[in-house]
mmCIF file with all atom_site columns, C-alpha atoms in Angstrom:
data_model
loop_
_atom_site.group_PDB
_atom_site.id
_atom_site.type_symbol
_atom_site.label_atom_id
_atom_site.label_alt_id
_atom_site.label_comp_id
_atom_site.label_asym_id
_atom_site.label_entity_id
_atom_site.label_seq_id
_atom_site.pdbx_PDB_ins_code
_atom_site.Cartn_x
_atom_site.Cartn_y
_atom_site.Cartn_z
_atom_site.occupancy
_atom_site.B_iso_or_equiv
_atom_site.pdbx_formal_charge
_atom_site.auth_seq_id
_atom_site.auth_comp_id
_atom_site.auth_asym_id
_atom_site.auth_atom_id
_atom_site.pdbx_PDB_model_num
ATOM 1   C CA . MET H 1 1   ? -4.160  69.067 82.398 1.00 65.00 ? 231 MET H CA 1
ATOM 2   C CA . LYS H 1 2   ? -6.072  71.153 79.912 1.00 83.00 ? 232 LYS H CA 1
ATOM 3   C CA . ALA H 1 3   ? -9.198  69.773 78.245 1.00 88.00 ? 233 ALA H CA 1
ATOM 4   C CA . THR H 1 4   ? -11.161 70.660 75.115 1.00 91.00 ? 234 THR H CA 1
ATOM 5   C CA . LYS H 1 5   ? -14.300 69.493 73.364 1.00 92.00 ? 235 LYS H CA 1
ATOM 6   C CA . LYS H 1 6   ? -13.109 70.384 69.866 1.00 93.00 ? 236 LYS H CA 1
ATOM 7   C CA . LEU H 1 7   ? -10.341 69.043 67.636 1.00 92.00 ? 237 LEU H CA 1
ATOM 8   C CA . PRO H 1 8   ? -9.449  69.564 63.976 1.00 93.00 ? 238 PRO H CA 1
ATOM 9   C CA . VAL H 1 9   ? -10.167 66.940 61.320 1.00 93.00 ? 239 VAL H CA 1
ATOM 10  C CA . PRO H 1 10  ? -8.638  66.659 57.817 1.00 92.00 ? 240 PRO H CA 1
ATOM 11  C CA . ILE H 1 11  ? -10.185 68.473 54.881 1.00 88.00 ? 241 ILE H CA 1
ATOM 12  C CA . ASN H 1 12  ? -10.866 66.654 51.615 1.00 77.00 ? 242 ASN H CA 1
ATOM 13  C CA . PRO H 1 13  ? -8.801  68.500 48.972 1.00 69.00 ? 243 PRO H CA 1
ATOM 14  C CA . LYS H 1 14  ? -11.262 67.666 46.171 1.00 70.00 ? 244 LYS H CA 1
ATOM 15  C CA . THR H 1 15  ? -14.436 68.944 47.814 1.00 71.00 ? 245 THR H CA 1
ATOM 16  C CA . GLY H 1 16  ? -13.037 71.330 50.419 1.00 70.00 ? 246 GLY H CA 1
ATOM 17  C CA . ARG H 1 17  ? -15.215 69.752 53.079 1.00 71.00 ? 247 ARG H CA 1
ATOM 18  C CA . SER H 1 18  ? -14.112 68.116 56.308 1.00 70.00 ? 248 SER H CA 1
ATOM 19  C CA . ARG H 1 19  ? -13.625 64.366 56.174 1.00 66.00 ? 249 ARG H CA 1
ATOM 20  C CA . LYS H 1 20  ? -15.707 61.960 58.211 1.00 67.00 ? 250 LYS H CA 1
ATOM 21  C CA . GLY H 1 21  ? -14.248 59.077 60.154 1.00 68.00 ? 251 GLY H CA 1
ATOM 22  C CA . GLY H 1 22  ? -12.709 60.406 63.362 1.00 73.00 ? 252 GLY H CA 1
ATOM 23  C CA . ASP H 1 23  ? -9.148  60.992 62.159 1.00 87.00 ? 253 ASP H CA 1
ATOM 24  C CA . PHE H 1 24  ? -8.395  63.877 64.507 1.00 91.00 ? 254 PHE H CA 1
ATOM 25  C CA . LEU H 1 25  ? -5.320  66.021 63.938 1.00 93.00 ? 255 LEU H CA 1
ATOM 26  C CA . VAL H 1 26  ? -2.543  66.673 66.448 1.00 91.00 ? 256 VAL H CA 1
ATOM 27  C CA . PRO H 1 27  ? 0.753   68.568 66.266 1.00 90.00 ? 257 PRO H CA 1
ATOM 28  C CA . LEU H 1 28  ? 3.884   66.519 65.595 1.00 83.00 ? 258 LEU H CA 1
ATOM 29  C CA . PRO H 1 29  ? 7.017   68.548 65.002 1.00 79.00 ? 259 PRO H CA 1
ATOM 30  C CA . ALA H 1 30  ? 9.806   66.616 63.312 1.00 75.00 ? 260 ALA H CA 1
ATOM 31  C CA . PRO H 1 31  ? 13.276  67.534 62.088 1.00 74.00 ? 261 PRO H CA 1
ATOM 32  C CA . GLY H 1 32  ? 12.956  69.550 58.889 1.00 75.00 ? 262 GLY H CA 1
ATOM 33  C CA . VAL H 1 33  ? 9.172   69.973 59.248 1.00 79.00 ? 263 VAL H CA 1
ATOM 34  C CA . THR H 1 34  ? 7.972   73.541 59.836 1.00 82.00 ? 264 THR H CA 1
ATOM 35  C CA . SER H 1 35  ? 4.217   73.067 59.490 1.00 86.00 ? 265 SER H CA 1
ATOM 36  C CA . GLY H 1 36  ? 1.410   70.520 59.350 1.00 87.00 ? 266 GLY H CA 1
ATOM 37  C CA . PHE H 1 37  ? -0.742  68.295 61.524 1.00 90.00 ? 267 PHE H CA 1
ATOM 38  C CA . VAL H 1 38  ? -0.666  64.499 61.806 1.00 90.00 ? 268 VAL H CA 1
ATOM 39  C CA . GLY H 1 39  ? -3.804  62.331 61.802 1.00 89.00 ? 269 GLY H CA 1
ATOM 40  C CA . ILE H 1 40  ? -4.128  60.182 64.931 1.00 88.00 ? 270 ILE H CA 1
ATOM 41  C CA . ARG H 1 41  ? -5.714  57.301 63.033 1.00 88.00 ? 271 ARG H CA 1
ATOM 42  C CA . SER H 1 42  ? -3.928  57.507 59.679 1.00 86.00 ? 272 SER H CA 1
ATOM 43  C CA . GLY H 1 43  ? -0.516  58.901 60.655 1.00 85.00 ? 273 GLY H CA 1
ATOM 44  C CA . LYS H 1 44  ? -0.598  61.093 57.516 1.00 88.00 ? 274 LYS H CA 1
ATOM 45  C CA . ARG H 1 45  ? 0.464   64.746 57.431 1.00 88.00 ? 275 ARG H CA 1
ATOM 46  C CA . PHE H 1 46  ? -2.131  67.432 56.662 1.00 89.00 ? 276 PHE H CA 1
ATOM 47  C CA . GLN H 1 47  ? -1.517  71.157 56.159 1.00 90.00 ? 277 GLN H CA 1
ATOM 48  C CA . THR H 1 48  ? -4.967  72.291 57.331 1.00 90.00 ? 278 THR H CA 1
ATOM 49  C CA . GLY H 1 49  ? -7.834  70.993 59.419 1.00 91.00 ? 279 GLY H CA 1
ATOM 50  C CA . ALA H 1 50  ? -11.410 72.034 60.195 1.00 91.00 ? 280 ALA H CA 1
ATOM 51  C CA . LEU H 1 51  ? -12.291 72.416 63.862 1.00 92.00 ? 281 LEU H CA 1
ATOM 52  C CA . VAL H 1 52  ? -15.200 70.165 64.897 1.00 91.00 ? 282 VAL H CA 1
ATOM 53  C CA . TYR H 1 53  ? -17.133 69.554 68.114 1.00 92.00 ? 283 TYR H CA 1
ATOM 54  C CA . ILE H 1 54  ? -16.431 66.098 69.560 1.00 91.00 ? 284 ILE H CA 1
ATOM 55  C CA . GLY H 1 55  ? -18.865 66.187 72.478 1.00 90.00 ? 285 GLY H CA 1
ATOM 56  C CA . VAL H 1 56  ? -16.625 64.939 75.302 1.00 93.00 ? 286 VAL H CA 1
ATOM 57  C CA . PRO H 1 57  ? -13.726 66.652 77.048 1.00 94.00 ? 287 PRO H CA 1
ATOM 58  C CA . ILE H 1 58  ? -10.360 65.442 75.738 1.00 92.00 ? 288 ILE H CA 1
ATOM 59  C CA . THR H 1 59  ? -7.052  65.960 77.564 1.00 91.00 ? 289 THR H CA 1
ATOM 60  C CA . GLY H 1 60  ? -3.465  65.518 76.443 1.00 88.00 ? 290 GLY H CA 1
ATOM 61  C CA . ALA H 1 61  ? -3.394  62.176 78.281 1.00 88.00 ? 291 ALA H CA 1
ATOM 62  C CA . ASP H 1 62  ? -6.430  61.002 76.284 1.00 90.00 ? 292 ASP H CA 1
ATOM 63  C CA . ILE H 1 63  ? -4.668  61.920 73.038 1.00 88.00 ? 293 ILE H CA 1
ATOM 64  C CA . ARG H 1 64  ? -1.518  60.027 74.079 1.00 86.00 ? 294 ARG H CA 1
ATOM 65  C CA . GLN H 1 65  ? -3.598  56.989 75.081 1.00 87.00 ? 295 GLN H CA 1
ATOM 66  C CA . ARG H 1 66  ? -5.407  56.991 71.727 1.00 87.00 ? 296 ARG H CA 1
ATOM 67  C CA . ILE H 1 67  ? -2.123  57.197 69.807 1.00 84.00 ? 297 ILE H CA 1
ATOM 68  C CA . ALA H 1 68  ? -0.640  54.359 71.875 1.00 83.00 ? 298 ALA H CA 1
ATOM 69  C CA . LYS H 1 69  ? -3.730  52.215 71.238 1.00 84.00 ? 299 LYS H CA 1
ATOM 70  C CA . LEU H 1 70  ? -3.712  52.770 67.460 1.00 81.00 ? 300 LEU H CA 1
ATOM 71  C CA . GLN H 1 71  ? 0.116   52.707 67.176 1.00 79.00 ? 301 GLN H CA 1
ATOM 72  C CA . THR H 1 72  ? 0.160   54.914 64.063 1.00 73.00 ? 302 THR H CA 1
ATOM 73  C CA . PHE H 1 73  ? 3.264   56.809 65.220 1.00 73.00 ? 303 PHE H CA 1
ATOM 74  C CA . ASP H 1 74  ? 5.431   57.226 68.306 1.00 70.00 ? 304 ASP H CA 1
ATOM 75  C CA . ALA H 1 75  ? 3.646   59.258 70.987 1.00 65.00 ? 305 ALA H CA 1
ATOM 76  C CA . ILE H 1 76  ? 6.947   59.940 72.758 1.00 63.00 ? 306 ILE H CA 1
ATOM 77  C CA . GLN H 1 77  ? 7.550   62.826 70.330 1.00 69.00 ? 307 GLN H CA 1
ATOM 78  C CA . LEU H 1 78  ? 4.544   64.657 71.812 1.00 76.00 ? 308 LEU H CA 1
ATOM 79  C CA . SER H 1 79  ? 5.564   66.428 75.009 1.00 80.00 ? 309 SER H CA 1
ATOM 80  C CA . ASP H 1 80  ? 3.023   67.336 77.671 1.00 82.00 ? 310 ASP H CA 1
ATOM 81  C CA . ALA H 1 81  ? 3.917   71.018 77.242 1.00 85.00 ? 311 ALA H CA 1
ATOM 82  C CA . LEU H 1 82  ? 3.285   70.821 73.483 1.00 86.00 ? 312 LEU H CA 1
ATOM 83  C CA . LEU H 1 83  ? -0.122  69.176 73.974 1.00 88.00 ? 313 LEU H CA 1
ATOM 84  C CA . ASP H 1 84  ? -1.101  71.726 76.645 1.00 89.00 ? 314 ASP H CA 1
ATOM 85  C CA . ASP H 1 85  ? -0.084  74.582 74.331 1.00 90.00 ? 315 ASP H CA 1
ATOM 86  C CA . TYR H 1 86  ? -2.090  72.944 71.534 1.00 91.00 ? 316 TYR H CA 1
ATOM 87  C CA . LEU H 1 87  ? -5.240  72.566 73.644 1.00 92.00 ? 317 LEU H CA 1
ATOM 88  C CA . ASP H 1 88  ? -4.890  76.168 74.893 1.00 92.00 ? 318 ASP H CA 1
ATOM 89  C CA . ALA H 1 89  ? -4.493  77.454 71.335 1.00 93.00 ? 319 ALA H CA 1
ATOM 90  C CA . LEU H 1 90  ? -7.594  75.556 70.145 1.00 93.00 ? 320 LEU H CA 1
ATOM 91  C CA . ALA H 1 91  ? -9.719  77.437 72.690 1.00 92.00 ? 321 ALA H CA 1
ATOM 92  C CA . GLU H 1 92  ? -9.216  80.677 70.742 1.00 93.00 ? 322 GLU H CA 1
ATOM 93  C CA . PHE H 1 93  ? -11.000 79.377 67.629 1.00 95.00 ? 323 PHE H CA 1
ATOM 94  C CA . LYS H 1 94  ? -14.618 78.630 66.780 1.00 94.00 ? 324 LYS H CA 1
ATOM 95  C CA . ILE H 1 95  ? -16.041 75.351 65.545 1.00 92.00 ? 325 ILE H CA 1
ATOM 96  C CA . GLY H 1 96  ? -15.898 75.277 61.746 1.00 89.00 ? 326 GLY H CA 1
ATOM 97  C CA . ASN H 1 97  ? -12.736 77.399 61.439 1.00 92.00 ? 327 ASN H CA 1
ATOM 98  C CA . VAL H 1 98  ? -10.061 76.058 59.102 1.00 92.00 ? 328 VAL H CA 1
ATOM 99  C CA . LEU H 1 99  ? -6.712  76.018 60.910 1.00 93.00 ? 329 LEU H CA 1
ATOM 100 C CA . SER H 1 100 ? -3.070  75.663 59.940 1.00 93.00 ? 330 SER H CA 1
ATOM 101 C CA . ILE H 1 101 ? -0.120  75.069 62.250 1.00 93.00 ? 331 ILE H CA 1
ATOM 102 C CA . THR H 1 102 ? 3.516   76.145 62.173 1.00 92.00 ? 332 THR H CA 1
ATOM 103 C CA . TYR H 1 103 ? 6.398   75.195 64.440 1.00 88.00 ? 333 TYR H CA 1
ATOM 104 C CA . THR H 1 104 ? 9.145   77.458 65.716 1.00 85.00 ? 334 THR H CA 1
ATOM 105 C CA . PRO H 1 105 ? 12.772  76.285 65.952 1.00 83.00 ? 335 PRO H CA 1
ATOM 106 C CA . ASP H 1 106 ? 12.482  76.065 69.754 1.00 81.00 ? 336 ASP H CA 1
ATOM 107 C CA . GLY H 1 107 ? 9.633   73.497 69.487 1.00 76.00 ? 337 GLY H CA 1
ATOM 108 C CA . ARG H 1 108 ? 6.640   75.774 70.124 1.00 85.00 ? 338 ARG H CA 1
ATOM 109 C CA . LEU H 1 109 ? 3.561   75.866 67.912 1.00 89.00 ? 339 LEU H CA 1
ATOM 110 C CA . THR H 1 110 ? 1.395   78.568 66.402 1.00 91.00 ? 340 THR H CA 1
ATOM 111 C CA . LEU H 1 111 ? -2.145  78.010 65.151 1.00 93.00 ? 341 LEU H CA 1
ATOM 112 C CA . ALA H 1 112 ? -3.599  80.329 62.516 1.00 94.00 ? 342 ALA H CA 1
ATOM 113 C CA . LYS H 1 113 ? -7.083  80.604 61.023 1.00 94.00 ? 343 LYS H CA 1
ATOM 114 C CA . THR H 1 114 ? -6.862  80.198 57.244 1.00 92.00 ? 344 THR H CA 1
ATOM 115 C CA . ALA H 1 115 ? -10.618 80.379 56.598 1.00 87.00 ? 345 ALA H CA 1
ATOM 116 C CA . GLU H 1 116 ? -13.781 81.088 58.549 1.00 88.00 ? 346 GLU H CA 1
ATOM 117 C CA . HIS H 1 117 ? -15.298 77.736 57.468 1.00 84.00 ? 347 HIS H CA 1
ATOM 118 C CA . THR H 1 118 ? -14.796 74.959 54.946 1.00 81.00 ? 348 THR H CA 1
ATOM 119 C CA . ALA H 1 119 ? -15.873 75.430 51.343 1.00 74.00 ? 349 ALA H CA 1
ATOM 120 C CA . PHE H 1 120 ? -19.583 74.977 50.896 1.00 68.00 ? 350 PHE H CA 1
ATOM 121 C CA . THR H 1 121 ? -20.882 73.826 47.551 1.00 65.00 ? 351 THR H CA 1
ATOM 122 C CA . PRO H 1 122 ? -24.663 73.595 47.426 1.00 68.00 ? 352 PRO H CA 1
ATOM 123 C CA . GLY H 1 123 ? -26.208 70.417 46.068 1.00 69.00 ? 353 GLY H CA 1
ATOM 124 C CA . PRO H 1 124 ? -28.481 70.252 43.062 1.00 76.00 ? 354 PRO H CA 1
ATOM 125 C CA . ARG H 1 125 ? -31.522 72.493 43.158 1.00 79.00 ? 355 ARG H CA 1
ATOM 126 C CA . LEU H 1 126 ? -34.822 70.828 43.818 1.00 75.00 ? 356 LEU H CA 1
ATOM 127 C CA . PRO H 1 127 ? -37.486 71.054 41.104 1.00 72.00 ? 357 PRO H CA 1
#
């Protein structure tokens, strides 16, 4: 099985920054759905995600185990081939990149970089 140390997280639409809290995004093709990730913890759909470093190697089996533990959605829909393709595709991108995902009719996925990094808004200037 393939392993990676980086996974995408949701982006806050108001601030443009990545959200905290460990809701990592995985692919979940469904009938009538052509794009979007699903949060492992929340089960919500997200169009984009920011790639972050998680520090430990994660395999497709680890992702399935986490989904089964949290029971946010049915992990049966995630095939081993789809997860391996996903982990391979993540290797092509750098930490901080904003990614989107699309699905082909035959069940394959395509990751695309939509931005080099999340929006950065500087805080108030110091006196």
